[in-house]
CSV table of C-alpha atoms and ligand atoms in Angstrom, one decimal:
chain,number,residue,atom,x,y,z
A,1,UNK,CA,-61.2,-214.7,181.4
A,2,UNK,CA,-63.9,-217.2,180.8
A,3,UNK,CA,-66.6,-214.7,181.3
A,4,UNK,CA,-65.1,-212.6,178.6
A,5,UNK,CA,-64.9,-215.4,176.3
A,6,UNK,CA,-68.6,-216.1,176.9
A,7,UNK,CA,-69.7,-212.6,176.3
A,8,UNK,CA,-67.2,-211.8,173.7
A,9,UNK,CA,-69.7,-210.5,171.2
A,10,UNK,CA,-71.1,-208.0,173.7
A,11,UNK,CA,-67.7,-206.8,174.7
A,12,UNK,CA,-66.5,-206.6,171.2
A,13,UNK,CA,-69.5,-204.5,170.3
A,14,UNK,CA,-68.9,-202.1,173.2
A,15,UNK,CA,-65.1,-201.7,172.8
A,16,UNK,CA,-65.2,-201.5,169.0
A,17,UNK,CA,-67.8,-198.6,169.3
A,18,UNK,CA,-65.2,-196.6,171.2
A,19,UNK,CA,-62.6,-194.7,169.2
A,20,UNK,CA,-60.0,-194.8,172.0
A,21,UNK,CA,-57.8,-197.8,172.5
A,22,UNK,CA,-59.3,-200.2,175.1
A,23,UNK,CA,-57.4,-202.7,177.1
A,24,UNK,CA,-58.9,-204.7,179.9
A,25,UNK,CA,-56.7,-206.4,182.5
A,26,UNK,CA,-57.5,-208.8,185.3
A,27,UNK,CA,-56.2,-208.4,188.9
A,28,UNK,CA,-52.9,-210.0,187.8
A,29,UNK,CA,-52.6,-207.3,185.2
A,30,UNK,CA,-53.0,-209.8,182.4
A,31,UNK,CA,-54.6,-208.6,179.3
A,32,UNK,CA,-58.0,-210.1,178.8
A,33,UNK,CA,-59.3,-208.0,176.1
A,34,UNK,CA,-58.3,-205.3,173.6
A,35,UNK,CA,-60.1,-203.5,170.8
A,36,UNK,CA,-58.9,-202.7,167.3
A,37,UNK,CA,-58.0,-199.1,168.0
A,38,UNK,CA,-55.5,-200.3,170.7
A,39,UNK,CA,-54.1,-203.0,168.3
A,40,UNK,CA,-53.6,-200.3,165.7
A,41,UNK,CA,-52.1,-198.0,168.2
A,42,UNK,CA,-49.6,-200.5,169.5
A,43,UNK,CA,-49.0,-202.6,166.3
A,44,UNK,CA,-50.0,-206.0,167.7
A,45,UNK,CA,-52.5,-208.6,166.8
A,46,UNK,CA,-55.1,-209.7,169.3
A,47,UNK,CA,-53.4,-213.1,169.8
A,48,UNK,CA,-50.1,-211.4,170.6
A,49,UNK,CA,-51.6,-209.5,173.5
A,50,UNK,CA,-54.3,-211.7,175.1
A,51,UNK,CA,-53.0,-213.4,178.2
A,52,UNK,CA,-49.8,-211.3,178.2
A,53,UNK,CA,-48.9,-209.2,181.1
A,54,UNK,CA,-49.8,-205.5,180.7
A,55,UNK,CA,-46.0,-204.8,180.9
A,56,UNK,CA,-45.8,-205.6,177.2
A,57,UNK,CA,-47.4,-202.2,176.6
A,58,UNK,CA,-45.5,-200.3,179.2
A,59,UNK,CA,-41.9,-198.9,179.1
A,60,UNK,CA,-39.5,-201.2,181.0
A,61,UNK,CA,-38.2,-198.6,183.3
A,62,UNK,CA,-41.5,-198.1,185.0
A,63,UNK,CA,-42.7,-201.7,185.2
A,64,UNK,CA,-42.2,-202.0,188.9
A,65,UNK,CA,-43.7,-198.7,189.7
A,66,UNK,CA,-46.6,-199.4,187.5
A,67,UNK,CA,-47.4,-202.8,189.1
A,68,UNK,CA,-47.7,-201.4,192.5
A,69,UNK,CA,-49.6,-198.5,191.2
A,70,UNK,CA,-52.2,-200.6,189.5
A,71,UNK,CA,-52.5,-203.0,192.5
A,72,UNK,CA,-53.2,-200.1,194.7
A,73,UNK,CA,-55.6,-198.8,192.2
A,74,UNK,CA,-57.6,-202.0,191.9
A,75,UNK,CA,-57.8,-202.2,195.7
A,76,UNK,CA,-59.4,-198.7,195.8
A,77,UNK,CA,-61.5,-199.3,192.8
A,78,UNK,CA,-62.0,-195.7,191.7
A,79,UNK,CA,-61.9,-194.2,188.3
A,80,UNK,CA,-58.8,-192.3,187.4
A,81,UNK,CA,-57.2,-190.4,184.6
A,82,UNK,CA,-53.5,-191.2,184.0
A,83,UNK,CA,-51.0,-189.1,182.2
A,84,UNK,CA,-52.5,-185.7,182.9
A,85,UNK,CA,-49.9,-183.2,183.5
A,86,UNK,CA,-47.0,-185.7,183.1
A,87,UNK,CA,-45.4,-187.7,180.4
A,88,UNK,CA,-47.0,-191.1,180.1
A,89,UNK,CA,-45.8,-193.5,177.4
A,90,UNK,CA,-46.9,-196.8,175.9
A,91,UNK,CA,-44.5,-199.0,174.0
A,92,UNK,CA,-45.3,-199.9,170.4
A,93,UNK,CA,-44.5,-203.4,169.2
A,94,UNK,CA,-41.5,-201.8,167.2
A,95,UNK,CA,-40.2,-200.6,170.6
A,96,UNK,CA,-41.1,-196.9,169.9
A,97,UNK,CA,-42.6,-195.0,172.7
A,98,UNK,CA,-46.0,-193.6,172.1
A,99,UNK,CA,-47.1,-190.6,174.3
A,100,UNK,CA,-50.5,-191.5,175.7
A,101,UNK,CA,-53.2,-190.5,178.1
A,102,UNK,CA,-55.1,-193.3,179.9
A,103,UNK,CA,-58.4,-193.3,181.8
A,104,UNK,CA,-58.6,-196.3,184.2
A,105,UNK,CA,-62.0,-197.7,185.0
A,106,UNK,CA,-62.0,-200.5,187.6
A,107,UNK,CA,-65.1,-202.9,187.6
A,108,UNK,CA,-66.1,-206.2,188.9
A,109,UNK,CA,-67.6,-209.0,186.9
A,110,UNK,CA,-68.8,-212.2,188.5
A,111,UNK,CA,-66.5,-211.6,191.6
A,112,UNK,CA,-63.5,-210.9,189.4
A,113,UNK,CA,-61.9,-207.5,189.5
A,114,UNK,CA,-60.8,-205.9,186.2
A,115,UNK,CA,-59.5,-202.6,185.1
A,116,UNK,CA,-60.5,-201.2,181.7
A,117,UNK,CA,-58.0,-198.7,180.4
A,118,UNK,CA,-59.1,-196.3,177.8
A,119,UNK,CA,-55.9,-195.2,176.0
A,120,UNK,CA,-55.6,-192.2,173.7
A,121,UNK,CA,-52.5,-191.7,171.5
A,122,UNK,CA,-51.6,-188.1,172.0
A,123,UNK,CA,-48.6,-188.1,169.6
A,124,UNK,CA,-50.3,-185.7,167.4
A,125,UNK,CA,-51.1,-183.4,170.3
A,126,UNK,CA,-47.6,-183.7,171.7
A,127,UNK,CA,-46.2,-182.9,168.3
A,128,UNK,CA,-48.5,-179.9,168.1
A,129,UNK,CA,-47.6,-178.9,171.6
A,130,UNK,CA,-43.9,-179.2,170.8
A,131,UNK,CA,-44.4,-177.2,167.7
A,132,UNK,CA,-46.1,-174.5,169.8
A,133,UNK,CA,-43.4,-174.7,172.4
A,134,UNK,CA,-40.8,-174.4,169.6
A,135,UNK,CA,-42.7,-171.5,168.1
A,136,UNK,CA,-43.1,-169.9,171.5
A,137,UNK,CA,-39.3,-170.3,172.1
A,138,UNK,CA,-38.6,-168.9,168.6
A,139,UNK,CA,-41.0,-166.0,169.3
A,140,UNK,CA,-39.5,-165.4,172.6
A,141,UNK,CA,-36.0,-165.3,171.0
A,142,UNK,CA,-37.2,-162.9,168.4
A,143,UNK,CA,-38.8,-160.7,171.1
A,144,UNK,CA,-35.5,-160.9,173.0
A,145,UNK,CA,-33.6,-160.0,169.9
A,146,UNK,CA,-36.0,-157.1,169.1
A,147,UNK,CA,-35.9,-155.9,172.6
A,148,UNK,CA,-32.1,-156.0,172.5
A,149,UNK,CA,-32.1,-154.2,169.2
A,150,UNK,CA,-34.6,-151.6,170.6
A,151,UNK,CA,-32.6,-151.3,173.7
A,152,UNK,CA,-29.4,-150.6,171.8
A,153,UNK,CA,-31.4,-148.2,169.5
A,154,UNK,CA,-32.7,-146.4,172.6
A,155,UNK,CA,-29.1,-146.2,174.0
A,156,UNK,CA,-27.9,-144.9,170.6
A,157,UNK,CA,-30.8,-142.4,170.5
A,158,UNK,CA,-30.0,-141.3,174.0
A,159,UNK,CA,-26.4,-140.8,173.1
A,160,UNK,CA,-27.4,-138.9,170.0
A,161,UNK,CA,-29.8,-136.7,172.1
A,162,UNK,CA,-27.0,-136.1,174.6
A,163,UNK,CA,-24.6,-135.2,171.8
A,164,UNK,CA,-27.1,-132.8,170.4
A,165,UNK,CA,-27.8,-131.2,173.8
A,166,UNK,CA,-24.0,-130.7,174.2
A,167,UNK,CA,-23.8,-129.2,170.7
A,168,UNK,CA,-26.8,-127.0,171.5
A,169,UNK,CA,-25.3,-125.8,174.8
A,170,UNK,CA,-22.0,-125.1,173.0
A,171,UNK,CA,-23.8,-123.1,170.3
A,172,UNK,CA,-25.8,-121.3,172.9
A,173,UNK,CA,-22.7,-120.4,174.9
A,174,UNK,CA,-20.9,-119.4,171.7
A,175,UNK,CA,-23.8,-117.2,170.8
A,176,UNK,CA,-23.9,-115.7,174.3
A,177,UNK,CA,-20.1,-115.0,174.1
A,178,UNK,CA,-20.5,-113.5,170.7
A,179,UNK,CA,-23.4,-111.3,172.0
A,180,UNK,CA,-21.3,-110.3,175.1
A,181,UNK,CA,-18.3,-109.6,172.8
A,182,UNK,CA,-20.4,-107.4,170.6
A,183,UNK,CA,-21.8,-105.6,173.6
A,184,UNK,CA,-18.2,-105.1,175.0
A,185,UNK,CA,-17.1,-103.9,171.6
A,186,UNK,CA,-19.9,-101.3,171.5
A,187,UNK,CA,-19.2,-100.2,175.1
A,188,UNK,CA,-15.5,-100.1,174.3
A,189,UNK,CA,-16.0,-97.9,171.2
A,190,UNK,CA,-18.3,-95.5,172.9
A,191,UNK,CA,-16.0,-95.4,175.9
A,192,UNK,CA,-12.9,-94.9,173.7
A,193,UNK,CA,-14.5,-92.1,171.7
A,194,UNK,CA,-15.8,-90.4,174.9
A,195,UNK,CA,-12.6,-90.9,176.9
A,196,UNK,CA,-10.4,-89.6,174.1
A,197,UNK,CA,-12.5,-86.8,173.0
A,198,UNK,CA,-12.4,-84.7,176.2
A,199,UNK,CA,-8.6,-84.8,176.7
A,200,UNK,CA,-8.0,-84.3,173.0
A,201,UNK,CA,-10.2,-81.3,172.8
A,202,UNK,CA,-8.4,-80.0,176.0
A,203,UNK,CA,-5.0,-80.5,174.3
A,204,UNK,CA,-6.3,-78.8,171.2
A,205,UNK,CA,-7.6,-75.8,173.2
A,206,UNK,CA,-4.3,-75.5,175.1
A,207,UNK,CA,-2.2,-75.6,171.9
A,208,UNK,CA,-4.4,-72.9,170.3
A,209,UNK,CA,-4.1,-70.7,173.4
A,210,UNK,CA,-0.4,-71.6,173.6
A,211,UNK,CA,0.1,-70.1,170.2
A,212,UNK,CA,-1.5,-66.8,171.3
A,213,UNK,CA,0.6,-66.1,174.3
A,214,UNK,CA,3.7,-64.7,172.5
A,215,UNK,CA,4.8,-62.1,175.0
A,216,UNK,CA,7.6,-62.9,177.4
A,217,UNK,CA,5.6,-62.0,180.5
A,218,UNK,CA,3.0,-64.6,179.4
A,219,UNK,CA,5.4,-67.5,180.3
A,220,UNK,CA,3.2,-68.4,183.3
A,221,UNK,CA,0.2,-68.9,181.0
A,222,UNK,CA,2.2,-70.9,178.6
A,223,UNK,CA,3.5,-73.1,181.4
A,224,UNK,CA,-0.1,-73.7,182.6
A,225,UNK,CA,-1.2,-74.9,179.1
A,226,UNK,CA,1.9,-77.0,178.7
A,227,UNK,CA,1.1,-78.7,182.0
A,228,UNK,CA,-2.5,-79.3,180.9
A,229,UNK,CA,-1.2,-80.8,177.7
A,230,UNK,CA,1.3,-83.0,179.5
A,231,UNK,CA,-1.4,-84.2,182.0
A,232,UNK,CA,-3.8,-85.0,179.3
A,233,UNK,CA,-1.2,-86.9,177.2
A,234,UNK,CA,-0.3,-88.8,180.4
A,235,UNK,CA,-3.9,-89.6,181.0
A,236,UNK,CA,-4.4,-90.9,177.4
A,237,UNK,CA,-1.1,-92.8,177.7
A,238,UNK,CA,-2.4,-94.5,180.9
A,239,UNK,CA,-5.6,-95.5,179.1
A,240,UNK,CA,-3.7,-97.0,176.2
A,241,UNK,CA,-1.4,-98.8,178.7
A,242,UNK,CA,-4.5,-100.2,180.3
A,243,UNK,CA,-5.8,-101.5,177.0
A,244,UNK,CA,-2.4,-103.1,176.2
A,245,UNK,CA,-2.5,-104.6,179.7
A,246,UNK,CA,-5.9,-106.1,179.0
A,247,UNK,CA,-4.7,-107.5,175.7
A,248,UNK,CA,-1.6,-109.1,177.4
A,249,UNK,CA,-3.6,-110.5,180.2
A,250,UNK,CA,-6.2,-112.0,177.8
A,251,UNK,CA,-3.7,-113.6,175.6
A,252,UNK,CA,-1.8,-115.0,178.6
A,253,UNK,CA,1.3,-113.1,177.5
A,254,UNK,CA,1.8,-111.2,180.8
A,255,UNK,CA,5.0,-112.1,182.5
A,256,UNK,CA,6.0,-111.1,186.0
A,257,UNK,CA,9.4,-110.1,187.1
A,258,UNK,CA,9.8,-110.3,190.9
A,259,UNK,CA,12.4,-108.3,192.6
A,260,UNK,CA,12.9,-107.6,196.3
A,261,UNK,CA,12.0,-104.1,197.4
A,262,UNK,CA,10.6,-102.2,200.4
A,263,UNK,CA,6.9,-101.5,200.4
A,264,UNK,CA,7.5,-98.0,201.5
A,265,UNK,CA,9.2,-97.4,198.1
A,266,UNK,CA,6.1,-98.3,196.2
A,267,UNK,CA,3.7,-96.4,198.5
A,268,UNK,CA,5.8,-93.3,198.4
A,269,UNK,CA,6.0,-93.4,194.6
A,270,UNK,CA,2.2,-93.9,194.3
A,271,UNK,CA,1.3,-91.3,196.9
A,272,UNK,CA,3.7,-88.8,195.3
A,273,UNK,CA,2.1,-89.2,192.0
A,274,UNK,CA,-1.4,-89.2,193.5
A,275,UNK,CA,-0.7,-85.9,195.2
A,276,UNK,CA,-1.0,-84.2,191.9
A,277,UNK,CA,-4.5,-85.5,191.4
A,278,UNK,CA,-5.8,-84.6,194.9
A,279,UNK,CA,-8.8,-82.3,195.0
A,280,UNK,CA,-8.9,-79.3,197.3
A,281,UNK,CA,-8.6,-80.4,201.0
A,282,UNK,CA,-8.1,-84.1,200.1
A,283,UNK,CA,-5.2,-85.9,201.9
A,284,UNK,CA,-3.7,-89.3,201.9
A,285,UNK,CA,-2.8,-91.0,205.2
A,286,UNK,CA,-0.6,-94.0,205.5
A,287,UNK,CA,1.0,-95.6,208.5
A,288,UNK,CA,4.7,-94.7,209.3
A,289,UNK,CA,5.6,-98.4,209.7
A,290,UNK,CA,5.4,-99.3,206.0
A,291,UNK,CA,9.2,-99.4,206.0
A,292,UNK,CA,9.0,-102.6,207.9
A,293,UNK,CA,7.6,-104.6,205.0
A,294,UNK,CA,9.8,-106.1,202.4
A,295,UNK,CA,8.4,-107.8,199.3
A,296,UNK,CA,9.6,-110.1,196.6
A,297,UNK,CA,7.1,-109.3,193.9
A,298,UNK,CA,6.7,-107.6,190.5
A,299,UNK,CA,7.2,-104.0,191.7
A,300,UNK,CA,5.6,-102.4,188.7
A,301,UNK,CA,2.4,-104.5,189.1
A,302,UNK,CA,2.3,-103.7,192.9
A,303,UNK,CA,2.5,-100.0,191.9
A,304,UNK,CA,-0.2,-100.4,189.2
A,305,UNK,CA,-2.6,-102.1,191.7
A,306,UNK,CA,-2.1,-99.7,194.5
A,307,UNK,CA,-2.3,-96.6,192.3
A,308,UNK,CA,-5.5,-97.8,190.7
A,309,UNK,CA,-7.1,-98.1,194.2
A,310,UNK,CA,-5.8,-94.7,195.2
A,311,UNK,CA,-6.7,-92.9,192.0
A,312,UNK,CA,-10.2,-94.3,192.3
A,313,UNK,CA,-10.5,-93.2,195.9
A,314,UNK,CA,-9.4,-89.7,194.9
A,315,UNK,CA,-11.6,-89.6,191.8
A,316,UNK,CA,-14.8,-90.9,193.6
A,317,UNK,CA,-14.4,-88.7,196.8
A,318,UNK,CA,-15.3,-85.1,197.2
A,319,UNK,CA,-13.0,-82.3,198.4
A,320,UNK,CA,-11.9,-82.2,202.1
A,321,UNK,CA,-11.9,-85.9,202.6
A,322,UNK,CA,-9.2,-88.3,203.8
A,323,UNK,CA,-8.0,-91.3,201.9
A,324,UNK,CA,-6.5,-93.8,204.3
A,325,UNK,CA,-4.0,-96.6,203.5
A,326,UNK,CA,-3.7,-99.5,206.0
A,327,UNK,CA,-1.1,-102.2,205.8
A,328,UNK,CA,-0.8,-105.4,207.8
A,329,UNK,CA,0.7,-108.8,207.2
A,330,UNK,CA,1.1,-112.3,208.4
A,331,UNK,CA,4.4,-114.1,207.8
A,332,UNK,CA,3.3,-114.9,204.3
A,333,UNK,CA,0.6,-112.5,203.1
A,334,UNK,CA,0.6,-108.7,202.8
A,335,UNK,CA,-2.8,-106.9,203.1
A,336,UNK,CA,-3.2,-103.3,201.9
A,337,UNK,CA,-6.5,-101.5,202.2
A,338,UNK,CA,-7.5,-98.1,200.8
A,339,UNK,CA,-10.5,-96.4,202.5
A,340,UNK,CA,-12.2,-93.3,201.2
A,341,UNK,CA,-15.1,-91.2,202.3
A,342,UNK,CA,-16.6,-90.8,198.8
A,343,UNK,CA,-19.7,-91.6,196.9
A,344,UNK,CA,-19.5,-95.3,197.5
A,345,UNK,CA,-20.8,-98.0,195.2
A,346,UNK,CA,-24.6,-98.6,194.8
A,347,UNK,CA,-25.7,-102.1,196.0
A,348,UNK,CA,-27.0,-103.1,192.7
A,349,UNK,CA,-23.6,-102.2,191.0
A,350,UNK,CA,-21.5,-104.0,193.5
A,351,UNK,CA,-21.7,-107.6,191.9
A,352,UNK,CA,-20.3,-106.1,188.6
A,353,UNK,CA,-17.6,-103.9,189.8
A,354,UNK,CA,-14.7,-106.1,188.7
A,355,UNK,CA,-16.3,-106.7,185.2
A,356,UNK,CA,-14.5,-105.1,182.3
A,357,UNK,CA,-15.9,-101.7,181.2
A,358,UNK,CA,-18.4,-101.7,184.0
A,359,UNK,CA,-19.0,-98.3,185.6
A,360,UNK,CA,-21.6,-97.7,188.2
A,361,UNK,CA,-24.4,-95.1,187.5
A,362,UNK,CA,-23.1,-92.7,190.2
A,363,UNK,CA,-19.6,-92.6,188.6
A,364,UNK,CA,-20.6,-91.7,185.1
A,365,UNK,CA,-19.8,-88.0,185.5
A,366,UNK,CA,-16.2,-88.8,186.3
A,367,UNK,CA,-13.8,-89.8,183.6
A,368,UNK,CA,-13.0,-93.5,183.6
A,369,UNK,CA,-12.9,-96.6,181.4
A,370,UNK,CA,-14.1,-99.3,183.8
A,371,UNK,CA,-10.9,-101.3,183.1
A,372,UNK,CA,-8.7,-100.5,186.1
A,373,UNK,CA,-10.3,-102.8,188.7
A,374,UNK,CA,-10.6,-105.6,186.2
A,375,UNK,CA,-6.9,-105.5,185.4
A,376,UNK,CA,-6.0,-105.3,189.1
A,377,UNK,CA,-8.1,-108.3,189.8
A,378,UNK,CA,-6.5,-110.3,186.9
A,379,UNK,CA,-3.0,-109.4,188.0
A,380,UNK,CA,-3.6,-110.3,191.6
A,381,UNK,CA,-5.2,-113.6,190.6
A,382,UNK,CA,-2.1,-114.5,188.6
A,383,UNK,CA,0.0,-113.6,191.6
A,384,UNK,CA,-2.1,-115.7,194.0
A,385,UNK,CA,-3.4,-112.5,195.6
A,386,UNK,CA,-7.0,-111.3,196.0
A,387,UNK,CA,-9.0,-108.1,195.9
A,388,UNK,CA,-12.3,-107.4,197.6
A,389,UNK,CA,-14.3,-104.3,198.8
A,390,UNK,CA,-17.0,-103.1,201.1
A,391,UNK,CA,-18.9,-100.0,200.2
A,392,UNK,CA,-22.0,-97.9,201.2
A,393,UNK,CA,-23.4,-95.4,198.8
A,394,UNK,CA,-22.7,-91.8,200.0
A,395,UNK,CA,-20.5,-93.0,202.8
A,396,UNK,CA,-17.4,-94.5,201.2
A,397,UNK,CA,-15.5,-97.6,200.2
A,398,UNK,CA,-12.7,-99.8,201.4
A,399,UNK,CA,-10.8,-101.8,198.8
A,400,UNK,CA,-8.6,-104.5,200.2
A,401,UNK,CA,-5.9,-106.4,198.3
A,402,UNK,CA,-3.8,-109.3,199.5
A,403,UNK,CA,-0.6,-110.6,197.9
A,404,UNK,CA,2.1,-113.1,199.0
A,405,UNK,CA,5.1,-111.4,200.5
A,406,UNK,CA,7.2,-113.6,198.3
A,407,UNK,CA,6.1,-114.3,194.7
A,408,UNK,CA,5.0,-117.9,194.4
A,409,UNK,CA,3.1,-117.5,191.2
A,410,UNK,CA,3.7,-118.5,187.6
B,1,ADP,P1,-12.9,-96.5,186.2
B,1,ADP,O1,-12.6,-95.8,187.5
B,1,ADP,O2,-12.0,-96.1,185.1
B,1,ADP,O3,-14.4,-96.3,185.8
B,1,ADP,P2,-12.4,-99.0,187.5
B,1,ADP,O4,-12.3,-100.3,187.0
B,1,ADP,O5,-11.2,-98.5,188.2
B,1,ADP,O6,-12.7,-98.0,186.3
B,1,ADP,O7,-13.7,-98.9,188.4
B,1,ADP,C1,-14.9,-99.4,188.0
B,1,ADP,C2,-16.1,-98.8,188.6
B,1,ADP,O8,-16.1,-99.0,190.0
B,1,ADP,C3,-16.0,-97.3,188.6
B,1,ADP,O9,-16.5,-96.8,187.4
B,1,ADP,C4,-16.9,-96.9,189.8
B,1,ADP,O10,-18.2,-97.0,189.4
B,1,ADP,C5,-16.6,-98.0,190.7
B,1,ADP,N1,-15.5,-97.6,191.7
B,1,ADP,C6,-14.3,-98.0,191.8
B,1,ADP,N2,-13.6,-97.5,192.9
B,1,ADP,C7,-14.5,-96.7,193.5
B,1,ADP,C8,-14.5,-96.0,194.7
B,1,ADP,N3,-13.4,-95.9,195.5
B,1,ADP,N4,-15.6,-95.4,195.1
B,1,ADP,C9,-16.8,-95.5,194.4
B,1,ADP,N5,-16.9,-96.2,193.2
B,1,ADP,C10,-15.8,-96.8,192.8
């Protein structure tokens, strides 16, 4: 202390030329000197600080810690920076805390140990830092908000894209359906005009000829033409029935009326009618045991399905061939197959054979509408039955239908 008093002017000169606050303490941590910057910083006068314990400038709660810290520091006597990286505070005379940074410089003077602390008021810096932290936080918040907004915009966009995709798919499929429908209409019209033209001109010829056979002995000829007319009217009637069937199936108006009957009744009826269509040398074989089977189904529909398969077998087979009907059953399902030795179905046509109006290339010369199998398939589907086929071109085909012995459909 004394030494400092002696050399006061030198010390004053040194400490006043430093812009940081300067406080020098002895080994008991008593303040022995301060400069004006420090007085300004802490709000004291020199007299109020000299001789006081350094604690006067330090927050109460760290007095103890600080004491041992400084002691330890004086012992080691190395330079050190305080407050870096942590919050260090000084206490202003008013009691307010001042954020500071302090550099400690231990030195010896005439065998006395001292520490000179260079104190910087970092309130401004802390204020700036806090401002920056606040700004950063606000920025972060804005970014998060914007990100959220963007995210929800993206989700919205994705939804919109999905909606548009669905709409596009719908439009495309509607267009496709429309195109298919147009194709079907065109096919239908050309098929109708073709299919009706031939029998109608046949009927016309027969009626003209009929008018010419006036003599009594020409009765046979008249009968022949009457048969032709009846056949062709039947044929046209069948086509019209098929069209009506398609319409009913499409609109879901088809209703089924199950009754209990013997399979032999249906087979006999169908074979009897089919006999009139047989070509020379063609025959239909069916097993004698069909009497064993009793069904509870819509008899008319059974007849329609079976006669379709048999008429096709006759139509698409040459003379002198056999058409074979096979029947078998489990306790629930009846299976009927019709095998012919006819032209068969070309491999490339096979996937389309149940499509409405479809006719294979090799069948074009025979009369037909391409509706029959489509109708059979729809009916069997409604009755929980199935239809399938195997066929080789120029060898023949087998069409197989299954149907529950007892109707369990709609
Ligand atoms: P349609 O006989 O009036 O043309 P279908 O729907 O009954 O109509 O048959 C569709 C097509 O399937 C026929 O045009 C023909 O190409 C083919 N087809 C059906 N049955 C046979 C068969 N038994 N042998 C060969 N081809 C067949």
